[in-house]
Amino acid sequence: MLLRSVLRRAILLSETNTVMAKNFVIIYADDLGFGDLACYGASGIPTPNLDRMAAEGLRFTNSYATAATCTPSRYSLLTGSYPWRNPGAKILAGDAPMIITEDEPTLPRILARAGYRSAVVGKWHIGLGEGAIDWNADIRPTPLDVGFDESFIMAATNDRVPCVYVDGRRVANLDPSDPLEVRYAKENPFSEVPTGRTHPELLTTWHSDSQHWDAIVNGVGRIGFCRGGKSAQWDDETMAEVFLERAKGFISRSKEQPFFLYYALHQPHVPRIPSPRFRGATALGPRGDVIAELDWCVGQLLEHLRAEGLDEDTLVIFSSDNGPILDDGYADQARELCGCHRPSGPLRGGKYSVFDGGARVPMILRAPGLAPAGQESAALFSHADLPTSLAVLAGIAPEQAACVDGVDMSAVLTGQDEVGRESLVTEGIGARTVLRHGTWIYIPPHPGPARFADKDTESGFSPEPQLYDLTTDIGQRENLASYCPARVQSLAEELAAIQAD
Ligand code: NG6
Ligand code: CA
C-alpha cells in the first residue's frame, strides 16, 4: 500500500509539478483508414464509441504510422526507430524470427524504469523465436523478452498460419498428441493435408486468391502451410471477444500499479469475419461489419476502465498501423459494397502505397484532465514518437527515454503543442521512403508499377520525383516537382541526411 502511494505520487507529480499520466493503453487497429470512422467524416459505418472518444479527447489529423504495412509500423511503435534502418522490418511470415533485439529500447522496457507493468494482447507480427520454431515447446524470444510482462497474441496476421493463440511462451490449448507444424515453403510440404489450391471446394467462406489458399482453417484459405494442432486452432468469430477478455483481465490484474496495455486489434485486416452479432451490422459487407465490431471492442475496453475506477487515470490512444485496402486477397465484396464510403477519406492511396493514404491514419487520444476534450490537433506526429513521449508523460526524463528516431512530443499529446514535428519519414511497401516536411510531401523516384494490379490500388511509385503541397492539394493530384526543383533538391537532401544519420 505504501509502495503504491509513493509510486503514484511519483508518477502524478513531476519536478515541475505538472500533472502526469498514470496508465497507458494503445489500441492499434489493423488496416483502418483515415476515412473509415464517422468522426473522420465517414457515414456508412456506425462507430459511436470512437466518436465519443473523440468528443472526449483529441482527434489528430496529421498523425502517421511509420509505414504503409504492419510489421514496419509496429516495430517503430515499440522501438521508436524508423523501420528502414532494420532490414528485417518488412512484412513477416508467420514463423519469422523476432526482429527486436535484446538491447533495443522498447516502450515497455522504458516504462518499466518507472515501475510499469506491460502487456500485449492481439496481433504481434514482429517475429517470434530465432528461426525454426518448435510450436510445441517454449518459444523464445516472445514479447516477454522485449519488455512485456504478459503476452497473449496471434503470431502474425489472421490470414497467415499458425492460426493459434500464443499465451506467454506457449501455444494455447495445444494437445501434445497432435503436434503443430508450420512451413512457409512454396509447395505444400504436408502433402496429405488439403489446400485451397487442391481442394477449392473446402474454401467455404469466400474464394481467396492464389496467395491465400495454402492452408485451410475454418473454411478460409491462409498464407502458409500447417499440420496438426487442431485443438489449438482459433475460431475467427470469437477472436474479438477472446482478445477483449484478455485485455480486460490484464487491466483488472494490474490496477494496483501503473500499467501499459498494447491492445492490438485484428480488424479490419483480412479475412474479415465478425462475430455473428455484427454480421450485417452495416451495408458495406464484412469490412464494414468488422469495423463496427472494432468500435464495440473500444467501447467495451473504455467501459471496463470506467468500471475499474481507472477512467480518470488512464491515457488511451487509438490509431491504426497503416492505411486501408478493400481487396487484400479474399472475395468478400469489400469493393462491390463500398458505395460512397471512402476508406482513405480525402487522401490518395492506401495500404502499401507511398501516397499519403498509406501511413496517415486516424488517431484519437483520451486522457481526462491531461488532454483537452473535443478538440482537433493538426500537429505533425509520428507513431515512432510514442515511446519517448509516453515515457516523458510517465515522469521519465527525456534523455532516459531517448529512441533512435522518436522524439519527445508529449506536449502534442496533451494538446499544448499544436505544431509538432517539422518533418517525418514514412515508407510504402518495400521500404520505399517518403518525406513529409511541413505541409510538403516529397516522394523520391521509386521505380515500379504505378498500380498494384491484383489489389486494384495505387502504389504511388514513379521513376520521377514527386512533390505535393498538402495545403492546396490534400489528394496529391498535382505533382509540382518540375516547377519547384530547388525545393525538391532540399527535401531530397534532408531525406538523405536523415537516412545517413
Ligand atoms: C501481404 C498479403 C496480405 C496481408 C499483408 C500483411 C499477399 C498477396 N498479401 O503479403 O494479405 O497479409 O501481407 O498485412 O500475400 S499487414 O497489415 O500485416 O501488413
Ligand atoms: Ca496492417
Coordinates of C-alpha atoms and ligand atoms in Angstrom, one line a residue:
M1 CA 0.0 0.0 0.0
L2 CA 2.8 2.4 1.0
L3 CA 4.7 1.5 -2.2
R4 CA 1.6 2.0 -4.2
S5 CA 1.0 5.5 -2.9
V6 CA 4.7 6.5 -3.2
L7 CA 4.7 5.3 -6.8
R8 CA 1.5 7.0 -7.5
R9 CA 2.8 10.3 -6.2
A10 CA 6.0 10.0 -8.1
I11 CA 4.0 9.5 -11.3
L12 CA 1.4 12.1 -10.7
L13 CA 3.8 14.9 -9.9
S14 CA 6.9 15.7 -11.9
E15 CA 9.6 18.1 -10.5
T16 CA 7.8 20.9 -12.3
N17 CA 4.6 19.9 -10.6
T18 CA 2.7 19.2 -13.9
V19 CA 0.1 16.5 -14.0
M20 CA 1.4 13.3 -15.4
A21 CA -0.5 10.3 -16.8
K22 CA -0.7 7.1 -14.8
N23 CA -1.7 4.3 -17.1
F24 CA -1.4 4.0 -20.9
V25 CA -3.4 2.0 -23.3
I26 CA -2.6 1.9 -27.0
I27 CA -5.4 0.4 -29.1
Y28 CA -3.9 -0.3 -32.6
A29 CA -6.2 -1.2 -35.4
D30 CA -5.1 -3.2 -38.4
D31 CA -5.5 -1.5 -41.8
L32 CA -8.1 1.1 -40.7
G33 CA -8.0 4.1 -43.0
F34 CA -8.1 7.9 -42.5
G35 CA -11.7 8.0 -43.7
D36 CA -13.1 4.9 -42.0
L37 CA -14.6 6.5 -38.9
A38 CA -17.6 8.8 -38.6
C39 CA -15.5 11.2 -36.5
Y40 CA -13.2 11.5 -39.6
G41 CA -16.1 12.1 -42.0
A42 CA -17.4 8.6 -42.8
S43 CA -21.2 8.0 -42.8
G44 CA -21.6 4.3 -43.7
I45 CA -20.3 2.6 -40.6
P46 CA -21.6 3.3 -37.1
T47 CA -18.6 4.0 -34.8
P48 CA -20.3 5.6 -31.7
N49 CA -17.6 4.6 -29.3
L50 CA -14.7 6.1 -31.2
D51 CA -16.8 9.1 -32.0
R52 CA -17.5 9.6 -28.3
M53 CA -13.8 9.1 -27.5
A54 CA -13.0 11.9 -30.0
A55 CA -15.7 14.1 -28.4
E56 CA -14.0 13.5 -25.0
G57 CA -10.5 13.8 -26.3
L58 CA -8.1 15.0 -29.0
R59 CA -8.6 14.0 -32.7
F60 CA -5.4 14.2 -34.7
T61 CA -5.4 14.9 -38.4
N62 CA -1.6 14.7 -39.2
S63 CA -0.6 11.6 -37.3
Y64 CA 1.4 9.0 -39.2
A65 CA 2.3 5.3 -38.8
T66 CA 5.9 5.0 -40.0
A67 CA 4.9 2.6 -42.8
A68 CA 2.0 1.6 -45.1
T69 CA 2.3 -2.0 -43.9
C70 CA 2.1 -3.7 -40.5
T71 CA 5.5 -5.1 -39.3
P72 CA 7.5 -1.9 -40.0
S73 CA 4.8 0.3 -38.3
R74 CA 4.6 -1.9 -35.3
Y75 CA 8.4 -2.2 -35.0
S76 CA 8.5 1.6 -34.8
L77 CA 5.6 2.0 -32.4
L78 CA 7.5 -0.2 -29.9
T79 CA 11.1 0.9 -30.6
G80 CA 11.0 4.5 -31.8
S81 CA 13.2 3.6 -34.7
Y82 CA 12.3 4.1 -38.4
P83 CA 11.8 0.7 -39.9
W84 CA 14.1 1.2 -42.9
R85 CA 17.0 1.1 -40.5
N86 CA 16.3 -2.5 -39.8
P87 CA 16.3 -4.7 -42.9
G88 CA 14.2 -7.3 -41.0
A89 CA 11.3 -4.8 -40.6
K90 CA 9.3 -6.0 -43.6
I91 CA 6.0 -7.9 -43.8
L92 CA 6.9 -11.1 -41.9
A93 CA 5.9 -14.7 -42.4
G94 CA 4.1 -16.4 -39.5
D95 CA 7.2 -18.3 -38.5
A96 CA 9.7 -15.4 -38.9
P97 CA 12.2 -14.7 -36.1
M98 CA 11.8 -11.8 -33.7
I99 CA 13.2 -8.6 -35.2
I100 CA 13.6 -6.6 -32.0
T101 CA 17.0 -7.2 -30.5
E102 CA 17.8 -7.9 -26.8
D103 CA 19.4 -4.5 -26.2
E104 CA 17.0 -2.3 -28.2
P105 CA 14.9 0.2 -26.2
T106 CA 11.2 -0.6 -26.3
L107 CA 8.2 1.2 -24.9
P108 CA 7.6 -1.4 -22.2
R109 CA 11.3 -1.6 -21.4
I110 CA 11.4 2.2 -20.9
L111 CA 8.2 2.3 -18.9
A112 CA 9.5 -0.5 -16.6
R113 CA 12.0 2.1 -15.3
A114 CA 9.1 3.9 -13.8
G115 CA 7.5 0.7 -12.3
Y116 CA 5.1 0.0 -15.2
R117 CA 3.7 -3.5 -15.8
S118 CA 3.1 -4.1 -19.5
A119 CA 1.0 -6.4 -21.7
V120 CA 0.4 -7.0 -25.3
V121 CA -2.9 -8.6 -26.4
G122 CA -3.7 -9.2 -30.1
K123 CA -1.8 -9.0 -33.3
W124 CA 2.0 -9.2 -32.9
H125 CA 3.7 -9.7 -36.3
I126 CA 7.1 -8.6 -35.2
G127 CA 8.5 -12.1 -35.2
L128 CA 8.9 -14.9 -32.6
G129 CA 11.8 -17.2 -31.8
E130 CA 15.1 -17.4 -33.5
G131 CA 14.1 -19.3 -36.6
A132 CA 12.8 -22.9 -37.0
I133 CA 10.3 -22.5 -34.2
D134 CA 9.1 -25.6 -32.4
W135 CA 5.4 -24.6 -31.8
N136 CA 5.0 -27.4 -29.3
A137 CA 7.6 -26.2 -26.8
D138 CA 8.5 -23.0 -25.1
I139 CA 9.1 -20.2 -27.6
R140 CA 11.9 -17.7 -27.0
P141 CA 12.1 -14.8 -27.7
T142 CA 8.5 -13.7 -27.5
P143 CA 7.1 -10.3 -26.4
L144 CA 8.1 -11.4 -22.9
D145 CA 11.7 -11.0 -23.9
V146 CA 11.3 -7.4 -25.2
G147 CA 9.8 -5.9 -22.1
F148 CA 6.2 -7.2 -21.8
D149 CA 5.2 -8.9 -18.5
E150 CA 2.2 -10.6 -20.2
S151 CA 1.6 -11.6 -23.7
F152 CA -1.4 -13.1 -25.5
I153 CA -1.0 -12.8 -29.2
M154 CA -1.5 -14.1 -32.7
A155 CA 1.9 -14.6 -34.1
A156 CA 1.5 -12.7 -37.4
T157 CA -1.8 -11.9 -39.2
N158 CA -5.2 -13.5 -39.4
D159 CA -4.5 -14.6 -43.0
R160 CA -1.3 -16.4 -42.0
V161 CA -0.6 -19.7 -40.2
P162 CA -0.3 -20.6 -37.4
C163 CA -4.0 -19.8 -36.6
V164 CA -3.5 -20.3 -32.9
Y165 CA -3.1 -18.0 -29.9
V166 CA 0.3 -17.8 -28.2
D167 CA -0.1 -17.3 -24.5
G168 CA 3.2 -16.3 -23.0
R169 CA 5.7 -18.8 -24.4
R170 CA 3.2 -21.5 -25.3
V171 CA 0.6 -22.1 -28.0
A172 CA -2.7 -22.1 -26.0
N173 CA -4.9 -25.2 -25.9
L174 CA -2.4 -27.4 -27.7
D175 CA -2.8 -31.2 -27.4
P176 CA 0.6 -32.8 -27.2
S177 CA -0.6 -35.8 -29.0
D178 CA -1.4 -33.7 -32.1
P179 CA 1.7 -31.5 -32.6
L180 CA 1.5 -28.3 -34.6
E181 CA 3.9 -27.9 -37.6
V182 CA 4.1 -24.8 -39.7
R183 CA 6.0 -24.3 -43.0
Y184 CA 6.3 -21.4 -45.5
A185 CA 7.5 -23.4 -48.4
K186 CA 6.2 -22.7 -51.9
E187 CA 4.6 -26.1 -52.4
N188 CA 2.7 -27.9 -49.7
P189 CA 5.2 -29.8 -47.6
F190 CA 2.4 -31.7 -45.9
S191 CA 1.1 -33.5 -49.0
E192 CA -1.7 -35.3 -47.2
V193 CA -3.2 -32.0 -46.0
P194 CA -5.7 -30.5 -48.4
T195 CA -5.1 -26.9 -49.5
G196 CA -7.2 -24.3 -51.2
R197 CA -5.4 -25.0 -54.4
T198 CA -6.0 -28.7 -54.4
H199 CA -9.5 -28.6 -52.7
P200 CA -11.1 -25.2 -53.6
E201 CA -14.5 -26.7 -52.6
L202 CA -13.2 -26.6 -49.0
L203 CA -13.0 -22.7 -49.1
T204 CA -16.5 -22.4 -47.8
T205 CA -16.5 -18.8 -46.6
W206 CA -15.1 -17.0 -49.7
H207 CA -12.8 -17.8 -52.6
S208 CA -9.3 -16.4 -52.0
D209 CA -6.5 -15.7 -54.4
S210 CA -3.5 -17.9 -55.0
Q211 CA -1.5 -16.1 -52.3
H212 CA -4.2 -17.0 -49.7
W213 CA -5.1 -20.6 -50.5
D214 CA -2.4 -22.6 -48.8
A215 CA -3.7 -23.9 -45.5
I216 CA -7.5 -24.0 -45.0
V217 CA -8.5 -23.1 -41.5
N218 CA -12.2 -22.8 -40.6
G219 CA -13.1 -23.0 -44.3
V220 CA -10.8 -20.0 -45.0
G221 CA -7.6 -20.1 -47.0
R222 CA -4.5 -18.7 -45.3
I223 CA -0.9 -17.9 -46.3
G224 CA 1.5 -20.7 -45.3
F225 CA 1.0 -24.4 -44.6
C226 CA 0.3 -26.2 -41.4
R227 CA -0.4 -29.6 -40.0
G228 CA -1.8 -30.8 -36.6
G229 CA -2.6 -28.6 -33.6
K230 CA -6.4 -28.9 -34.2
S231 CA -7.4 -28.3 -30.6
A232 CA -5.4 -25.0 -30.6
Q233 CA -6.9 -23.5 -33.7
W234 CA -8.6 -20.2 -33.2
D235 CA -12.2 -19.5 -34.0
D236 CA -12.3 -16.3 -36.2
E237 CA -15.8 -15.4 -35.0
T238 CA -14.8 -15.2 -31.3
M239 CA -11.4 -13.6 -31.8
A240 CA -12.6 -10.1 -30.9
E241 CA -14.1 -11.4 -27.7
V242 CA -11.1 -13.5 -26.8
F243 CA -8.7 -10.6 -27.1
L244 CA -11.1 -8.2 -25.4
E245 CA -11.4 -10.5 -22.3
R246 CA -7.6 -10.9 -22.1
A247 CA -7.2 -7.1 -22.3
K248 CA -9.8 -6.5 -19.6
G249 CA -8.2 -9.2 -17.4
F250 CA -4.8 -7.6 -17.6
I251 CA -6.3 -4.2 -16.6
S252 CA -8.1 -5.8 -13.6
R253 CA -4.9 -7.6 -12.5
S254 CA -2.7 -4.6 -12.9
K255 CA -4.6 -1.7 -11.3
E256 CA -2.5 -1.7 -8.2
Q257 CA 0.4 -0.2 -10.1
P258 CA 0.9 1.8 -13.3
F259 CA 0.4 -0.3 -16.4
F260 CA 0.8 -0.1 -20.2
L261 CA -1.5 -2.2 -22.4
Y262 CA -0.8 -2.6 -26.1
Y263 CA -4.2 -3.8 -27.4
A264 CA -3.6 -4.8 -31.0
L265 CA -6.9 -5.4 -32.7
H266 CA -7.1 -7.7 -35.7
Q267 CA -9.8 -5.8 -37.5
P268 CA -10.3 -4.8 -40.3
H269 CA -7.5 -6.9 -41.8
V270 CA -8.5 -9.9 -44.0
P271 CA -10.1 -12.4 -43.6
R272 CA -12.9 -10.2 -42.2
I273 CA -15.0 -12.5 -40.0
P274 CA -17.1 -10.7 -37.3
S275 CA -18.9 -12.4 -34.5
P276 CA -22.4 -13.3 -35.5
R277 CA -23.8 -10.3 -33.7
F278 CA -22.0 -7.9 -36.1
R279 CA -22.8 -9.8 -39.2
G280 CA -24.8 -7.5 -41.3
A281 CA -24.3 -4.5 -38.9
T282 CA -23.5 -2.3 -41.9
A283 CA -24.5 -2.3 -45.6
L284 CA -20.8 -2.4 -46.5
G285 CA -20.4 -6.1 -46.0
P286 CA -17.7 -7.8 -43.9
R287 CA -15.3 -4.9 -44.0
G288 CA -17.9 -2.5 -42.6
D289 CA -19.1 -5.1 -40.1
V290 CA -15.7 -5.7 -38.6
I291 CA -15.1 -2.0 -38.2
A292 CA -18.4 -1.8 -36.3
E293 CA -17.1 -4.7 -34.2
L294 CA -13.8 -2.9 -33.7
D295 CA -15.6 0.1 -32.4
W296 CA -17.6 -2.1 -30.0
C297 CA -14.3 -3.5 -28.7
V298 CA -13.0 0.0 -28.0
G299 CA -16.2 0.9 -26.2
Q300 CA -16.1 -2.2 -24.1
L301 CA -12.5 -1.6 -23.1
L302 CA -13.2 2.1 -22.1
E303 CA -16.2 0.9 -20.1
H304 CA -14.0 -1.6 -18.3
L305 CA -11.6 1.1 -17.3
R306 CA -14.6 3.1 -16.0
A307 CA -15.9 0.1 -14.1
E308 CA -12.5 -0.4 -12.5
G309 CA -12.3 3.2 -11.5
L310 CA -9.3 3.9 -13.8
D311 CA -11.0 6.1 -16.3
E312 CA -9.5 9.3 -15.0
D313 CA -6.1 7.8 -14.5
T314 CA -5.6 6.3 -18.0
L315 CA -4.4 7.8 -21.2
V316 CA -5.9 5.9 -24.1
I317 CA -4.6 6.3 -27.7
F318 CA -6.4 4.7 -30.6
S319 CA -4.8 4.5 -34.0
S320 CA -4.0 2.2 -36.9
D321 CA -0.9 0.5 -38.3
N322 CA -1.4 1.5 -41.9
G323 CA -4.0 2.7 -44.3
P324 CA -6.9 0.9 -45.8
I325 CA -7.3 -1.7 -48.5
L326 CA -10.5 -3.1 -50.0
D327 CA -9.3 -6.2 -51.8
D328 CA -6.5 -7.9 -50.0
G329 CA -7.0 -11.4 -51.5
Y330 CA -10.4 -12.5 -50.4
A331 CA -13.6 -12.3 -52.5
D332 CA -15.5 -10.7 -49.5
Q333 CA -17.2 -8.0 -51.7
A334 CA -15.5 -5.1 -49.8
R335 CA -15.1 -3.2 -53.1
E336 CA -18.6 -4.0 -54.5
L337 CA -20.4 -3.0 -51.3
C338 CA -18.3 0.1 -50.6
G339 CA -20.7 2.5 -52.1
C340 CA -19.8 6.1 -51.3
H341 CA -17.6 5.2 -48.4
R342 CA -14.0 6.3 -49.0
P343 CA -11.7 4.4 -46.6
S344 CA -8.8 6.9 -47.1
G345 CA -11.1 9.9 -46.9
P346 CA -9.7 12.7 -49.0
L347 CA -6.2 11.1 -49.1
R348 CA -4.7 9.3 -52.1
G349 CA -3.7 5.7 -52.0
G350 CA -3.9 3.3 -49.0
K351 CA -2.2 0.3 -47.6
Y352 CA 1.2 -0.5 -49.3
S353 CA 1.2 2.9 -51.1
V354 CA 3.7 5.8 -50.8
F355 CA 0.8 8.2 -51.2
D356 CA -0.5 9.8 -48.0
G357 CA -3.3 7.3 -47.5
G358 CA -0.7 4.6 -46.8
A359 CA 0.6 5.8 -43.5
R360 CA -1.6 8.8 -42.4
V361 CA -4.1 7.3 -40.1
P362 CA -6.8 8.3 -37.6
M363 CA -5.5 8.9 -34.1
I364 CA -7.7 9.7 -31.1
L365 CA -6.4 10.4 -27.6
R366 CA -8.5 10.4 -24.5
A367 CA -6.8 11.5 -21.2
P368 CA -9.2 13.3 -18.8
G369 CA -7.5 16.2 -17.0
L370 CA -4.4 15.9 -19.2
A371 CA -5.6 16.5 -22.8
P372 CA -8.5 18.7 -23.8
A373 CA -11.8 17.3 -24.8
G374 CA -13.5 17.6 -28.2
Q375 CA -10.6 19.3 -29.9
E376 CA -8.8 18.6 -33.2
S377 CA -5.0 18.7 -33.4
A378 CA -3.2 19.3 -36.8
A379 CA 0.2 18.7 -35.2
L380 CA 2.6 16.6 -37.2
F381 CA 3.2 13.4 -35.2
S382 CA 4.9 10.1 -35.9
H383 CA 4.0 6.9 -34.1
A384 CA 7.8 6.5 -33.6
D385 CA 7.4 9.3 -31.1
L386 CA 5.1 7.3 -28.8
P387 CA 7.8 5.5 -26.7
T388 CA 9.6 8.7 -25.8
S389 CA 6.5 10.9 -25.5
L390 CA 4.6 8.4 -23.2
A391 CA 7.7 7.8 -21.1
V392 CA 8.0 11.6 -20.5
L393 CA 4.3 11.6 -19.5
A394 CA 5.2 8.9 -17.1
G395 CA 7.7 11.1 -15.4
I396 CA 10.8 9.6 -17.0
A397 CA 13.5 12.2 -18.1
P398 CA 13.6 12.6 -21.9
E399 CA 17.3 11.6 -22.1
Q400 CA 16.4 8.4 -20.3
A401 CA 13.6 7.7 -22.8
A402 CA 15.6 8.5 -25.9
C403 CA 15.0 6.4 -29.0
V404 CA 16.8 6.5 -32.4
D405 CA 14.2 8.5 -34.3
G406 CA 11.3 9.1 -32.0
V407 CA 11.3 12.4 -30.1
D408 CA 9.5 13.9 -27.2
M409 CA 6.1 15.0 -28.5
S410 CA 4.4 14.8 -25.1
A411 CA 3.2 18.4 -25.5
V412 CA 1.5 17.3 -28.7
L413 CA -0.3 14.5 -26.8
T414 CA -1.5 16.9 -24.2
G415 CA -2.7 19.4 -26.8
Q416 CA -0.3 22.1 -25.7
D417 CA 1.8 22.0 -28.9
E418 CA -0.3 22.3 -32.0
V419 CA 2.6 22.2 -34.5
G420 CA 4.6 19.1 -33.6
R421 CA 7.4 17.9 -35.8
E422 CA 8.9 19.8 -38.6
S423 CA 9.2 16.7 -40.7
L424 CA 8.9 12.9 -40.6
V425 CA 9.7 9.9 -42.8
T426 CA 7.2 7.2 -43.8
E427 CA 7.5 4.2 -46.2
G428 CA 5.4 2.3 -48.6
I429 CA 5.9 -1.4 -49.2
G430 CA 9.5 -2.5 -49.7
A431 CA 10.9 0.3 -47.6
R432 CA 10.3 3.0 -50.3
T433 CA 10.6 6.1 -48.3
V434 CA 8.6 9.4 -48.3
L435 CA 9.5 12.7 -46.6
R436 CA 6.8 14.9 -45.2
H437 CA 8.2 18.3 -44.3
G438 CA 5.6 20.9 -43.0
T439 CA 2.8 20.6 -45.5
W440 CA 5.0 19.3 -48.3
I441 CA 5.4 15.7 -49.4
Y442 CA 8.4 14.6 -51.3
I443 CA 8.4 11.1 -52.8
P444 CA 11.8 10.1 -54.3
P445 CA 11.9 8.3 -57.6
H446 CA 10.8 4.7 -56.8
P447 CA 10.7 2.6 -59.9
G448 CA 7.9 0.1 -60.1
P449 CA 4.3 -0.3 -61.3
A450 CA 2.0 2.7 -60.6
R451 CA -0.8 0.3 -59.6
F452 CA -0.9 -3.0 -57.8
A453 CA -3.0 -4.7 -60.4
D454 CA -4.0 -7.6 -58.2
K455 CA -5.3 -5.2 -55.5
D456 CA -6.7 -2.6 -57.8
T457 CA -5.0 0.2 -55.9
E458 CA -2.3 2.8 -56.5
S459 CA 1.3 2.2 -55.4
G460 CA 2.4 5.8 -55.9
F461 CA 5.7 4.6 -57.4
S462 CA 7.1 6.7 -60.2
P463 CA 10.6 6.9 -61.8
E464 CA 10.2 10.7 -61.4
P465 CA 10.4 12.6 -58.1
Q466 CA 7.1 13.8 -56.8
L467 CA 6.3 16.9 -54.8
Y468 CA 2.9 17.8 -53.4
D469 CA 1.6 20.7 -51.4
L470 CA -1.0 19.4 -49.0
T471 CA -2.3 22.9 -48.1
T472 CA -3.9 23.2 -51.6
D473 CA -3.8 19.5 -52.7
I474 CA -4.6 17.1 -49.9
G475 CA -5.4 14.5 -52.6
Q476 CA -2.0 14.6 -54.2
R477 CA -3.3 15.3 -57.7
E478 CA -0.7 17.7 -59.0
N479 CA 3.0 16.8 -59.0
L480 CA 4.8 20.1 -58.5
A481 CA 8.3 18.6 -58.8
S482 CA 9.1 20.1 -62.2
Y483 CA 8.0 23.6 -61.1
C484 CA 10.0 23.6 -57.8
P485 CA 13.4 22.0 -58.5
A486 CA 15.1 23.8 -55.6
R487 CA 12.5 22.6 -53.1
V488 CA 12.8 19.0 -54.5
Q489 CA 16.6 19.2 -54.1
S490 CA 16.5 20.5 -50.5
L491 CA 13.9 17.9 -49.5
A492 CA 15.9 15.1 -51.2
E493 CA 19.0 16.3 -49.2
E494 CA 17.0 16.4 -46.0
L495 CA 15.8 12.8 -46.5
A496 CA 19.3 11.6 -47.4
A497 CA 20.7 13.3 -44.3
I498 CA 18.1 11.5 -42.0
Q499 CA 18.8 8.2 -43.7
A500 CA 22.6 8.7 -43.4
D501 CA 22.2 9.6 -39.7
Ligands
NG6_1 C1 0.7 -9.5 -47.8 C2 -0.6 -10.3 -48.0 C3 -1.8 -9.6 -47.4 C4 -1.5 -9.2 -46.0 C5 -0.2 -8.4 -45.9 C6 0.2 -8.1 -44.5 C7 -0.3 -11.4 -50.2 C8 -0.5 -11.2 -51.6 N1 -0.8 -10.4 -49.4 O1 1.8 -10.2 -48.2 O2 -2.9 -10.4 -47.5 O3 -1.5 -10.3 -45.2 O4 0.8 -9.2 -46.4 O5 -0.7 -7.1 -44.0 O6 0.2 -12.3 -49.7 S1 -0.2 -6.3 -42.8 O7 -1.3 -5.4 -42.5 O8 0.1 -7.2 -41.7 O9 1.0 -5.6 -43.2
CA2 CA -1.9 -3.7 -41.1

